[in-house]
Short mmCIF file of C-alpha atoms in Angstrom, two decimals:
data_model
loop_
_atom_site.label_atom_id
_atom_site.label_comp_id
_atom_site.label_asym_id
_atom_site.label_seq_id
_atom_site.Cartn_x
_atom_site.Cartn_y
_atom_site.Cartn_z
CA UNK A 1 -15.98 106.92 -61.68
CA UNK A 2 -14.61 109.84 -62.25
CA UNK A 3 -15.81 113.70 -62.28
CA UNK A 4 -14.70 116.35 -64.75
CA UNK A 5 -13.83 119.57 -63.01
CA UNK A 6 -12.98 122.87 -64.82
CA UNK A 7 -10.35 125.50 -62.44
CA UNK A 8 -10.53 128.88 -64.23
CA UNK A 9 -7.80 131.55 -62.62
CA UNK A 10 -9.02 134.77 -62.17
CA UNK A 11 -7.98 137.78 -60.53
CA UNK A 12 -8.74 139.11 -57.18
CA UNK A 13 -10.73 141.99 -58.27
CA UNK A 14 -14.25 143.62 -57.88
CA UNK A 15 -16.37 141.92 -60.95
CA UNK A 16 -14.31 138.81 -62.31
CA UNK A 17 -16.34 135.81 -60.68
CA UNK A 18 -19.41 137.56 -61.66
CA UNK A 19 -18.49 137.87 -65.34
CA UNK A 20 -17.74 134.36 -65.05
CA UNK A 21 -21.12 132.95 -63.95
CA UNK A 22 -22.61 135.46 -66.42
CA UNK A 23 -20.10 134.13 -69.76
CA UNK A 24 -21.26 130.30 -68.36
CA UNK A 25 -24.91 131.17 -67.81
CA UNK A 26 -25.35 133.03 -71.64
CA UNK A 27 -23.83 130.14 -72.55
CA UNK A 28 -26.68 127.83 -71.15
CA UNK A 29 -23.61 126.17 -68.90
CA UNK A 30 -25.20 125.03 -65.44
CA UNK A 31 -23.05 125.28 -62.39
CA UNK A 32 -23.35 122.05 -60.33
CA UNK A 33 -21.12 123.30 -57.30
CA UNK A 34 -17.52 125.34 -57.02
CA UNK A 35 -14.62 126.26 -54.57
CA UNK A 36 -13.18 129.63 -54.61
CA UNK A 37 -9.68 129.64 -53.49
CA UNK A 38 -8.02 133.09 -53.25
CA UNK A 39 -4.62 135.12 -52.15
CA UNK A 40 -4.99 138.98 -52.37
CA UNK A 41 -4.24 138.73 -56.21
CA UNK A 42 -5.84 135.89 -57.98
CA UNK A 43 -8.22 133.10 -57.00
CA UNK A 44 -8.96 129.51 -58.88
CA UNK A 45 -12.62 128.71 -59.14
CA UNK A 46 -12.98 125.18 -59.55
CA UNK A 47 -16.39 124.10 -60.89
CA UNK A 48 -18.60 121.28 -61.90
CA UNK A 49 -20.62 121.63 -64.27
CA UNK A 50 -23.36 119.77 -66.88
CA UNK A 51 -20.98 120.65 -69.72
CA UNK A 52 -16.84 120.59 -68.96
CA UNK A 53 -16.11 121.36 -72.67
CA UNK A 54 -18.14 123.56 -73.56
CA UNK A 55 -17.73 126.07 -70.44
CA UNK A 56 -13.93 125.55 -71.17
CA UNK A 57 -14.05 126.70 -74.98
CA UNK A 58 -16.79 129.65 -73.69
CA UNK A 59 -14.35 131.04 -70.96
CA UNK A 60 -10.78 130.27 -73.03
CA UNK A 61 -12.44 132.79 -76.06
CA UNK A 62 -13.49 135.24 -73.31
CA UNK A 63 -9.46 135.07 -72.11
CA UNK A 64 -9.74 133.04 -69.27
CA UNK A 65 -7.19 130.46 -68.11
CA UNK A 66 -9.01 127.30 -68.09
CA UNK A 67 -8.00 123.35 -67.29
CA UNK A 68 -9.62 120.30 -66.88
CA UNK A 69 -8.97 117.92 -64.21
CA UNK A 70 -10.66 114.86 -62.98
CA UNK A 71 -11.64 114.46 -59.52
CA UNK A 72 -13.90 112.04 -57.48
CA UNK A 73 -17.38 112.44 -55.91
CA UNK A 74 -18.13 110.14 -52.68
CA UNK A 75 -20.95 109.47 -50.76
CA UNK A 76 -20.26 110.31 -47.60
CA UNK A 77 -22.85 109.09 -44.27
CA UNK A 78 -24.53 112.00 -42.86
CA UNK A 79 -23.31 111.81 -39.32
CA UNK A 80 -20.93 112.66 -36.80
CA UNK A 81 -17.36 111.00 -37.92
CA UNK A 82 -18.46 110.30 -41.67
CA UNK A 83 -16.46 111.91 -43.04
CA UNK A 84 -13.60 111.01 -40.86
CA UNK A 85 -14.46 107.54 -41.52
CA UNK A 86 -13.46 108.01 -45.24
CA UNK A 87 -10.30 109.85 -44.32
CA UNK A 88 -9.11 107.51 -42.58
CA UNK A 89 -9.55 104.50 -45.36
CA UNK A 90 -7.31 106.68 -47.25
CA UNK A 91 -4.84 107.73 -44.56
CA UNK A 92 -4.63 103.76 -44.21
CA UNK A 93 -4.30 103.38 -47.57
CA UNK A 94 -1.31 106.18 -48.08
CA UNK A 95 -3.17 108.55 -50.47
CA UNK A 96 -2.51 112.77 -50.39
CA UNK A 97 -5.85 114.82 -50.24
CA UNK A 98 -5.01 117.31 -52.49
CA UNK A 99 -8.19 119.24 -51.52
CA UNK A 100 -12.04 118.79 -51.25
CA UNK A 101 -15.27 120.46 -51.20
CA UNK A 102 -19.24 119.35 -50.60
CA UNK A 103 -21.33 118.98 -53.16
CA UNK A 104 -24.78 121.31 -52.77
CA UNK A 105 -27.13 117.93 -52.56
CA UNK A 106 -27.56 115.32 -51.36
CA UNK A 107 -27.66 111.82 -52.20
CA UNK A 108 -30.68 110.11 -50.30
CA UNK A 109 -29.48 110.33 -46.64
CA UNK A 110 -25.60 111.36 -47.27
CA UNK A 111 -24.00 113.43 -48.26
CA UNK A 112 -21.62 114.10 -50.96
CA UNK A 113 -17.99 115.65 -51.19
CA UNK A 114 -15.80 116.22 -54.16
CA UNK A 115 -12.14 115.22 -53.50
CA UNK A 116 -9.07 115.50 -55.58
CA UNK A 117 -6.20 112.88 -54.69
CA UNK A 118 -2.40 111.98 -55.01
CA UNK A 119 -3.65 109.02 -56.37
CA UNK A 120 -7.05 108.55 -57.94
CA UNK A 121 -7.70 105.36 -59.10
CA UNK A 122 -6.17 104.05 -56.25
CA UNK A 123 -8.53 106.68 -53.78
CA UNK A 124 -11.28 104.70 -55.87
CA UNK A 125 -9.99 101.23 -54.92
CA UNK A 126 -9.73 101.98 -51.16
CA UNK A 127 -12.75 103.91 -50.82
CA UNK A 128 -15.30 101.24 -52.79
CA UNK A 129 -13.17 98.00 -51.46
CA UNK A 130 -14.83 99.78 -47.82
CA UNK A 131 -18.25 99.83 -49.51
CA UNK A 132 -18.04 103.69 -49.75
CA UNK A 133 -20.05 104.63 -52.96
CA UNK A 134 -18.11 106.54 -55.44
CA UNK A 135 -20.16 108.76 -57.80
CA UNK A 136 -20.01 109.07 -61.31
CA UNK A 137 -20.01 112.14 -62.97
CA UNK A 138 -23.07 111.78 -65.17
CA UNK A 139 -24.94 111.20 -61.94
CA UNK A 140 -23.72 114.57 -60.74
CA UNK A 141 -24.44 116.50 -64.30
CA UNK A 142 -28.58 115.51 -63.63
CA UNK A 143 -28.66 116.26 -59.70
#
Protein backbone atom coordinates (compact mmCIF):
# COMPACT_ATOMS: atom_id res chain seq x y z
CA UNK A 1 0.00 0.00 0.00
CA UNK A 2 2.59 2.00 -0.14
CA UNK A 3 4.27 4.44 -2.88
CA UNK A 4 8.00 4.93 -3.44
CA UNK A 5 8.86 8.57 -3.79
CA UNK A 6 12.36 9.89 -4.76
CA UNK A 7 13.13 13.95 -3.19
CA UNK A 8 16.25 15.11 -5.10
CA UNK A 9 17.66 18.70 -3.59
CA UNK A 10 18.62 21.00 -6.00
CA UNK A 11 19.52 24.47 -6.12
CA UNK A 12 17.53 27.47 -6.84
CA UNK A 13 19.12 28.33 -10.03
CA UNK A 14 18.33 28.94 -13.81
CA UNK A 15 18.76 25.21 -15.42
CA UNK A 16 18.86 22.56 -12.46
CA UNK A 17 15.19 21.06 -12.70
CA UNK A 18 15.64 20.94 -16.34
CA UNK A 19 18.87 18.92 -16.24
CA UNK A 20 17.00 16.79 -14.00
CA UNK A 21 14.06 15.76 -16.21
CA UNK A 22 16.66 15.54 -19.02
CA UNK A 23 19.36 12.96 -16.74
CA UNK A 24 15.74 10.90 -15.88
CA UNK A 25 14.36 11.06 -19.42
CA UNK A 26 18.01 9.72 -21.21
CA UNK A 27 17.67 7.41 -18.75
CA UNK A 28 14.22 6.06 -20.06
CA UNK A 29 12.90 7.08 -16.26
CA UNK A 30 9.10 8.22 -16.63
CA UNK A 31 7.89 10.92 -14.35
CA UNK A 32 4.47 9.94 -12.89
CA UNK A 33 3.86 13.36 -10.98
CA UNK A 34 6.23 15.81 -8.63
CA UNK A 35 6.12 18.76 -6.07
CA UNK A 36 8.60 21.46 -6.27
CA UNK A 37 9.20 23.00 -2.98
CA UNK A 38 11.60 25.99 -2.98
CA UNK A 39 13.29 28.94 -0.66
CA UNK A 40 15.45 31.45 -2.71
CA UNK A 41 18.41 28.88 -2.54
CA UNK A 42 17.48 25.32 -3.01
CA UNK A 43 14.26 23.45 -3.75
CA UNK A 44 13.33 19.48 -3.14
CA UNK A 45 11.61 17.90 -6.08
CA UNK A 46 9.80 15.05 -4.93
CA UNK A 47 8.81 12.61 -7.70
CA UNK A 48 7.09 9.43 -8.59
CA UNK A 49 8.20 7.63 -10.91
CA UNK A 50 7.97 3.95 -12.94
CA UNK A 51 11.48 3.22 -11.66
CA UNK A 52 12.55 4.63 -7.84
CA UNK A 53 15.97 2.87 -8.11
CA UNK A 54 17.03 3.37 -11.01
CA UNK A 55 16.32 7.33 -11.24
CA UNK A 56 18.09 7.35 -7.76
CA UNK A 57 21.45 5.59 -8.97
CA UNK A 58 21.06 7.91 -12.47
CA UNK A 59 20.82 11.27 -10.48
CA UNK A 60 23.33 10.16 -7.31
CA UNK A 61 26.27 9.55 -10.35
CA UNK A 62 25.21 12.88 -11.92
CA UNK A 63 25.86 14.49 -8.08
CA UNK A 64 22.55 14.88 -6.99
CA UNK A 65 21.29 14.40 -3.44
CA UNK A 66 18.79 11.76 -3.68
CA UNK A 67 16.42 9.73 -0.94
CA UNK A 68 13.78 7.46 -0.99
CA UNK A 69 10.77 7.71 1.04
CA UNK A 70 7.50 5.98 1.07
CA UNK A 71 4.36 7.78 0.91
CA UNK A 72 0.62 6.90 0.28
CA UNK A 73 -1.69 7.44 -2.73
CA UNK A 74 -5.63 7.80 -1.89
CA UNK A 75 -8.52 7.95 -3.80
CA UNK A 76 -10.08 10.82 -3.05
CA UNK A 77 -14.22 11.58 -4.30
CA UNK A 78 -14.31 14.20 -6.83
CA UNK A 79 -16.49 16.71 -5.11
CA UNK A 80 -16.91 19.54 -2.97
CA UNK A 81 -15.58 18.42 0.74
CA UNK A 82 -13.68 15.18 -0.52
CA UNK A 83 -10.99 15.86 0.34
CA UNK A 84 -11.93 17.34 3.61
CA UNK A 85 -13.73 14.24 4.25
CA UNK A 86 -10.35 12.31 4.34
CA UNK A 87 -8.73 14.96 6.49
CA UNK A 88 -10.82 14.73 8.83
CA UNK A 89 -10.65 10.64 9.32
CA UNK A 90 -7.16 11.43 10.07
CA UNK A 91 -7.55 14.54 12.22
CA UNK A 92 -9.92 12.01 14.18
CA UNK A 93 -7.55 9.58 14.12
CA UNK A 94 -4.43 11.91 15.47
CA UNK A 95 -2.12 11.56 12.41
CA UNK A 96 0.43 14.76 11.19
CA UNK A 97 0.13 15.54 7.35
CA UNK A 98 3.48 16.00 6.66
CA UNK A 99 2.58 17.29 3.15
CA UNK A 100 0.58 16.27 -0.02
CA UNK A 101 0.18 16.75 -3.60
CA UNK A 102 -2.47 15.46 -6.55
CA UNK A 103 -1.65 13.01 -8.64
CA UNK A 104 -2.02 14.13 -12.65
CA UNK A 105 -4.99 11.34 -13.23
CA UNK A 106 -7.49 10.18 -12.30
CA UNK A 107 -8.86 7.13 -10.99
CA UNK A 108 -12.41 6.49 -12.64
CA UNK A 109 -14.48 9.36 -11.09
CA UNK A 110 -11.89 10.56 -8.20
CA UNK A 111 -9.38 11.73 -7.83
CA UNK A 112 -6.07 10.95 -6.43
CA UNK A 113 -3.59 12.73 -3.92
CA UNK A 114 -0.23 11.65 -2.70
CA UNK A 115 0.20 12.22 1.09
CA UNK A 116 3.10 11.73 3.36
CA UNK A 117 2.15 11.13 7.19
CA UNK A 118 3.41 11.15 10.90
CA UNK A 119 2.24 7.85 10.86
CA UNK A 120 1.77 5.69 7.80
CA UNK A 121 0.57 2.51 8.43
CA UNK A 122 -1.61 3.82 10.80
CA UNK A 123 -2.89 6.80 7.96
CA UNK A 124 -3.58 3.37 6.05
CA UNK A 125 -5.68 1.84 8.85
CA UNK A 126 -7.90 4.95 9.34
CA UNK A 127 -8.28 5.85 5.88
CA UNK A 128 -9.36 2.05 4.47
CA UNK A 129 -11.27 1.14 7.98
CA UNK A 130 -13.60 4.45 6.30
CA UNK A 131 -13.71 2.57 2.97
CA UNK A 132 -11.31 5.20 1.45
CA UNK A 133 -9.25 3.26 -1.25
CA UNK A 134 -5.61 3.41 -0.75
CA UNK A 135 -3.48 2.93 -3.90
CA UNK A 136 -0.70 0.85 -4.45
CA UNK A 137 2.22 1.92 -6.05
CA UNK A 138 2.40 -0.51 -8.94
CA UNK A 139 -1.03 0.81 -9.84
CA UNK A 140 0.46 4.28 -10.04
CA UNK A 141 3.84 3.11 -12.07
CA UNK A 142 1.14 1.90 -15.21
CA UNK A 143 -1.34 5.04 -14.99
Amino acid sequence: MHVEQISIFIENKFGRLAEVTRILGEAGVNIRTLSLADTSDFGILRLIVNDAEKAKSVLKDRGFTVSKTEVVAVEIPDRPGGLADILQVLDASGINVEYMYAFVERCGENAVMIFRFDETQKAIEALTAKSFNVLPGERLYSM
